[in-house]
Coordinates of C-alpha atoms and ligand atoms in Angstrom, one line a residue:
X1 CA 168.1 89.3 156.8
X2 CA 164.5 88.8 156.4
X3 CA 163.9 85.2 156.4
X4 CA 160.8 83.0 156.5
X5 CA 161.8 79.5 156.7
X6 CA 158.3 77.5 157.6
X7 CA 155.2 78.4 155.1
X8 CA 152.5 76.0 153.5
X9 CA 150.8 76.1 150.1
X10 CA 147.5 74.8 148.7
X11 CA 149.8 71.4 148.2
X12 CA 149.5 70.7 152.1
X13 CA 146.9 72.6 154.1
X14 CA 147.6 75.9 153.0
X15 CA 145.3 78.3 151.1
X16 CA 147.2 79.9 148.6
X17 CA 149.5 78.5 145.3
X18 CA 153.0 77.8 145.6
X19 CA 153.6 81.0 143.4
X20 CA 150.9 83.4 145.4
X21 CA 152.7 82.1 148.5
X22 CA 156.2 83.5 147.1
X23 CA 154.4 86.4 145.8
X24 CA 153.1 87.4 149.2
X25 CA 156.4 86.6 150.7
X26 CA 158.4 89.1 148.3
X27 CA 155.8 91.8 149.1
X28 CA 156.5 91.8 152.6
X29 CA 160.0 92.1 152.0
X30 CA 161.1 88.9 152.4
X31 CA 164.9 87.9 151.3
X32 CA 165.3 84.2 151.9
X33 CA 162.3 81.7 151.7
X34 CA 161.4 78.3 152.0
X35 CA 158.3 76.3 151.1
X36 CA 157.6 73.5 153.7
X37 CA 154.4 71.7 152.5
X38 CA 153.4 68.9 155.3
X39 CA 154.8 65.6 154.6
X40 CA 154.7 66.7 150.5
X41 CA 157.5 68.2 148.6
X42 CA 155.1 68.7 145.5
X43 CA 154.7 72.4 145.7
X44 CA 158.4 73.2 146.1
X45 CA 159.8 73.4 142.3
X46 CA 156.8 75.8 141.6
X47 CA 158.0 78.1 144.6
X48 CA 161.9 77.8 143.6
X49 CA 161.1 78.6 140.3
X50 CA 159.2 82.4 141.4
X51 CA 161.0 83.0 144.3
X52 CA 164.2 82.8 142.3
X53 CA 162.3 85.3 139.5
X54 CA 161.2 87.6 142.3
X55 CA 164.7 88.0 143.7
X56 CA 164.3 85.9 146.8
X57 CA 167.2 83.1 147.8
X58 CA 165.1 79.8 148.4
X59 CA 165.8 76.9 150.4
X60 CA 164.2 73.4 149.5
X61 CA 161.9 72.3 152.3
X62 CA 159.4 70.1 154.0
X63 CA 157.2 69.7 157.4
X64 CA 157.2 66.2 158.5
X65 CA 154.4 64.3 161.0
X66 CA 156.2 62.8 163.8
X67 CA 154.9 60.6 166.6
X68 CA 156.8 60.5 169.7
X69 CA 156.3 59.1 173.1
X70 CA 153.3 58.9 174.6
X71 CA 151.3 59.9 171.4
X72 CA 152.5 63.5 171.1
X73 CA 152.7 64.2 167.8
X74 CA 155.5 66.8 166.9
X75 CA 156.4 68.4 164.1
X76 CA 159.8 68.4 162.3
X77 CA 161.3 71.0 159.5
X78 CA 163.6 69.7 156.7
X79 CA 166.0 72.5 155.0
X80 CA 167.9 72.4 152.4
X81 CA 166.8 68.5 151.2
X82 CA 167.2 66.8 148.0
X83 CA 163.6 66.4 146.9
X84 CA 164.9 64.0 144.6
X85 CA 166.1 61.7 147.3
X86 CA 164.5 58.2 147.2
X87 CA 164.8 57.4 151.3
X88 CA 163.0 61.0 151.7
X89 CA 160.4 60.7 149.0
X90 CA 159.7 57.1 149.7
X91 CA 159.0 57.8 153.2
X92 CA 157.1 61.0 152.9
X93 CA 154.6 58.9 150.7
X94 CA 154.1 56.2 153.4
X95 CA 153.5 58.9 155.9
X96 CA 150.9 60.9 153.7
X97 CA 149.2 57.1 153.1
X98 CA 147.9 57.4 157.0
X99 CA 145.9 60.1 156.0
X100 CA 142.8 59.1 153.9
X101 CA 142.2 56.1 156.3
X102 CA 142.0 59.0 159.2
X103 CA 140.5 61.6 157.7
X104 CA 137.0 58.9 157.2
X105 CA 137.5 58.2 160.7
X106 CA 137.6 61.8 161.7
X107 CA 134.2 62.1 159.7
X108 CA 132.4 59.0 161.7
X109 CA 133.0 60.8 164.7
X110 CA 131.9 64.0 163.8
X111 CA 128.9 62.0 162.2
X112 CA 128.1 60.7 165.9
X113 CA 128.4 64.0 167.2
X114 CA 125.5 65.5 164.9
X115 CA 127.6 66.8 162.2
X116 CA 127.3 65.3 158.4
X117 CA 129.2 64.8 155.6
X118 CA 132.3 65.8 157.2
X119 CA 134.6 63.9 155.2
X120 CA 133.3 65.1 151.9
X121 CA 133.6 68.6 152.8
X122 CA 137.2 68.5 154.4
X123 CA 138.3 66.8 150.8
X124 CA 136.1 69.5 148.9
X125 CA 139.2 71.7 150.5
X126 CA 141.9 69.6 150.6
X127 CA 143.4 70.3 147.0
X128 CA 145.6 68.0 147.1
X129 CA 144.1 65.1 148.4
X130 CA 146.5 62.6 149.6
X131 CA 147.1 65.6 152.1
X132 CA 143.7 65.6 153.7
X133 CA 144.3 67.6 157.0
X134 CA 142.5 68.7 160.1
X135 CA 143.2 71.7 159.0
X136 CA 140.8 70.9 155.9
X137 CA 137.9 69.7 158.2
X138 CA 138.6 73.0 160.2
X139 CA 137.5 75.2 157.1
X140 CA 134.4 73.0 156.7
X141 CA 133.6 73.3 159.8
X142 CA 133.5 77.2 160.1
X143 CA 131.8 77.4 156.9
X144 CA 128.7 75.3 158.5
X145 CA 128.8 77.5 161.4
X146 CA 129.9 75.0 163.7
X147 CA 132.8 77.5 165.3
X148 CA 133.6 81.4 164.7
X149 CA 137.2 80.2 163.7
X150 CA 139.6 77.8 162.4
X151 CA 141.3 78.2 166.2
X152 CA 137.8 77.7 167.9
X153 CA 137.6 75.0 165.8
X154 CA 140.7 73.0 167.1
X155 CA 139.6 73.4 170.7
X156 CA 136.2 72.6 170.4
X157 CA 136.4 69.5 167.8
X158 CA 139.8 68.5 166.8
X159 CA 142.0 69.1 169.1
X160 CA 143.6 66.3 171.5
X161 CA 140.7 64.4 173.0
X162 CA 138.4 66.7 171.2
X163 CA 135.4 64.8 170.1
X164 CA 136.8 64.9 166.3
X165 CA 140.3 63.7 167.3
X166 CA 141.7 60.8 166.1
X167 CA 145.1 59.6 167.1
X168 CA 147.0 58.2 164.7
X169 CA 150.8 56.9 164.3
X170 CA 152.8 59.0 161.9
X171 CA 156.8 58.7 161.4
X172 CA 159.2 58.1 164.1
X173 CA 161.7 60.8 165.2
X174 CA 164.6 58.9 163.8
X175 CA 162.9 58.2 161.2
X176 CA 162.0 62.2 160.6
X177 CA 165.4 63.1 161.4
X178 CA 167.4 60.2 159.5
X179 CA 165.6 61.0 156.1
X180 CA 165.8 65.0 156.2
X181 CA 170.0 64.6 157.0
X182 CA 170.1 61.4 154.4
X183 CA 168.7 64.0 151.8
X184 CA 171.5 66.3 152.7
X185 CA 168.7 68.6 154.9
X186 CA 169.0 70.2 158.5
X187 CA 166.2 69.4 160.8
X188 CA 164.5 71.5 162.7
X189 CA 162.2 71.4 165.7
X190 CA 158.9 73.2 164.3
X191 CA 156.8 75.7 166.5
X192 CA 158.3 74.0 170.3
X193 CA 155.6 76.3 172.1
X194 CA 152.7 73.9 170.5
X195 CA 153.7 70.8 172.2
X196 CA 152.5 69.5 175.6
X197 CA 155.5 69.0 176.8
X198 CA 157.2 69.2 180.6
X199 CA 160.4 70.8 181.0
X200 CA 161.9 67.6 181.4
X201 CA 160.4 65.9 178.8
X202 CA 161.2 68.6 176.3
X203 CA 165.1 68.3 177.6
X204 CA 165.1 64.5 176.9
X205 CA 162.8 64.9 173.7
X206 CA 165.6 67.8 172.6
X207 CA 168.4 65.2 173.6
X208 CA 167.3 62.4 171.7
X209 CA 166.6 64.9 168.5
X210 CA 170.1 65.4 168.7
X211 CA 171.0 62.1 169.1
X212 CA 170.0 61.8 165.2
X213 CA 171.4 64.4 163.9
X214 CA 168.8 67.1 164.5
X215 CA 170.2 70.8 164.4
X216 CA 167.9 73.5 164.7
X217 CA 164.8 74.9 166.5
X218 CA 162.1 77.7 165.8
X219 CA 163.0 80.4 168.2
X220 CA 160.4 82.7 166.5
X221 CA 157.1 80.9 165.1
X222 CA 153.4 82.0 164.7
X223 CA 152.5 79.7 167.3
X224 CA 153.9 81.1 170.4
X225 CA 153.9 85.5 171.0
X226 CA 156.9 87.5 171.4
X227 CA 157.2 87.0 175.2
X228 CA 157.7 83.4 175.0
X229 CA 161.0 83.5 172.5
X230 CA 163.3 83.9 175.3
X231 CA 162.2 80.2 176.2
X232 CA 162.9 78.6 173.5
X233 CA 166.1 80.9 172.5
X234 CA 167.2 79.7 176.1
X235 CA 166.6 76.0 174.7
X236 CA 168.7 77.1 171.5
X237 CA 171.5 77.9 173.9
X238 CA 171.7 74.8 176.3
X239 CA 171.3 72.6 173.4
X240 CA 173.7 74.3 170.9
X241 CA 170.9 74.3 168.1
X242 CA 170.7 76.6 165.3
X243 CA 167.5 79.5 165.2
X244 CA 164.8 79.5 163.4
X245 CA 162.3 82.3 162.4
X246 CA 159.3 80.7 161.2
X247 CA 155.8 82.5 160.5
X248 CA 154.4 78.6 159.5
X249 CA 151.9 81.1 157.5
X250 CA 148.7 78.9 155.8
X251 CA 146.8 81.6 154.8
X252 CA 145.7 85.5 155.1
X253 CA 144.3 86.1 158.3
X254 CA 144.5 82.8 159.7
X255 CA 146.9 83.4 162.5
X256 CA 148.8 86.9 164.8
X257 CA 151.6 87.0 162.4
X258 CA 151.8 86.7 158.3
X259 CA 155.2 86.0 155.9
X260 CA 158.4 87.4 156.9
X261 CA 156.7 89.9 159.9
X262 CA 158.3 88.1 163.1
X263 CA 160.5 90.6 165.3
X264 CA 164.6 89.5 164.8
X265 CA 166.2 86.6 166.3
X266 CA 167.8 87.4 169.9
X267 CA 171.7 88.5 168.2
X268 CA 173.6 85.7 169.9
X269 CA 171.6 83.1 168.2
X270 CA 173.1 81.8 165.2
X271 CA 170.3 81.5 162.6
X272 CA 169.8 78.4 160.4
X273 CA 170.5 79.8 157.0
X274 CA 174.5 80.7 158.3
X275 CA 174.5 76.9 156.7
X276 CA 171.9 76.5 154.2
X277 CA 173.0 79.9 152.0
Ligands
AMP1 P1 147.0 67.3 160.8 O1 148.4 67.2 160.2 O2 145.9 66.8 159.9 O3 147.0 66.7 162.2 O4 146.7 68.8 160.9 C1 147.5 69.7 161.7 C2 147.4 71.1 161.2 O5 146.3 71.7 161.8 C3 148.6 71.9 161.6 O6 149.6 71.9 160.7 C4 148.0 73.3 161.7 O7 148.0 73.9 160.4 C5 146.6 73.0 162.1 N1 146.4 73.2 163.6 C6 146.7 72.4 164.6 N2 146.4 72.9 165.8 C7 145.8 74.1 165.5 C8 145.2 75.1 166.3 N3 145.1 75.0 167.6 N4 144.7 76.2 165.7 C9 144.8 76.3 164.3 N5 145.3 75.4 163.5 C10 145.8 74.3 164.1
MN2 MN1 149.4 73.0 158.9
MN3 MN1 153.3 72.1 162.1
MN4 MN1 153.6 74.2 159.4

């Protein structure tokens, strides 16, 4: 099964329409799709709607901002959610509120270091704007010449304790977990190789994800290579999640991997979708 369960339209930080994202997906052979737009559900009817005319099986889904511990911020996948529901909807909108507030402070800082009218060009590409991103201020960036790449970009300016980064309190993990399983979703660790975490600390952050009600984890993702699944597969195992195979595509070119290209999950895994199709 070819399966893509993590992708981002031009509703979160994404390049592309909900429609070219699907389109792109079924080109590559995808069979089974989701959209999951950060903290915003506002692209996925779109996506259901051409997936479904394309011949793809689509999952509803979303990417939610999580704060945990000591100001790691992590990210965490809802499948299968009723975008309808009010706990879910009502609490993705008080996460996306953070972000305008942030985004003006990400510009003063980039302001002190010598670089101008951040703000205004990160919202010039933020499409939808209540979902400013760093990923937004990344494009601007590149396009005044201040890195060779969106990448070069996060570890020169807006990565953790980069001179652009500002921290910032999103939702809780209980908080994640509790809406995504109250909308009658799975949740689902996204991309585990992008966090700073310890051994330890990712056992006790993996616990207490369970603890909710989490069920899942990206075994594949874009951001960690092919050498590194067996890691988080072993994770999988210990922990009795569910696999995930997850390009987390934003747009052509910007990362190793594109839509529905990652290798096969490891064959004693059992993947997410044995309960979302
Ligand atoms: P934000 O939610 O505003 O903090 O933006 C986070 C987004 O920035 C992520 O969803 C990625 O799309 C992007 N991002 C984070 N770190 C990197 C990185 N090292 N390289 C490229 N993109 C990144
Ligand atoms: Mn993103
Ligand atoms: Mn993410
Ligand atoms: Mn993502």
């Amino acid at each position: 099964m070819n399966a893509d369960m993590h992708c981002h339209s031009y509703y979160s930080d994404g390049l592309l329409s909900p429609t070219d994202v699907m389109r792109r997906a079924h080109a590559h052979g995808v069979e089974l799709i989701t959209l999951t737009d950060h903290d915003e559900t506002a692209g996925v009817s779109e996506a259901r709607d051409v997936a479904t005319e394309l011949g793809m099986q689509f999952v509803n889904g979303v990417e939610i901002s999580v704060t945990w511990g000591n100001e790691q911020t992590i990210h965490i996948v809802g499948l299968g959610i009723d975008v309808y529901n009010k706990a879910l909807s009502d609490g993705l909108e008080a996460v996306r509120g953070g972000r305008e507030a942030r985004a003006m402070q990400i510009g003063d800082q980039l302001a002190r270091e010598g670089i101008d009218g951040a703000y205004e060009g990160a919202m010039r590409h933020a499409r939808n704007p209540a979902l400013v991103s760093r990923s937004h201020f990344a494009r601007y960036l590149v396009e005044r010449g201040m890195a060779k790449d969106v990448k070069a970009v996060f570890s020169q300016w807006l990565g953790t304790g980069k001179p652009g980064y500002v921290s910032h309190q999103w939702a809780t993990l209980e908080q994640a977990v509790t809406w995504i399983t109250g909308a009658g979703g799975m949740a689902v660790v996204a991309h585990p190789g992008r966090y700073w975490l310890e051994h330890k600390e990712m056992e006790a952050f993996l616990a207490e994800f369970k603890s909710y009600g989490g069920r899942g984890i990206e075994v594949l993702s874009s951001s960690h290579k092919p050498d590194k699944v067996e890691i988080f597969a072993d994770y999988a195992r210990r922990f009795d999640l569910l696999a995930s195979r997850a390009s987390d595509f934003h747009a052509p070119g910007e990362s190793w991997t594109d839509l529905g290209k990652l290798p096969d999950l490891p064959r004693d895994l059992k993947p997410v979708w044995s309960e979302l199709i």
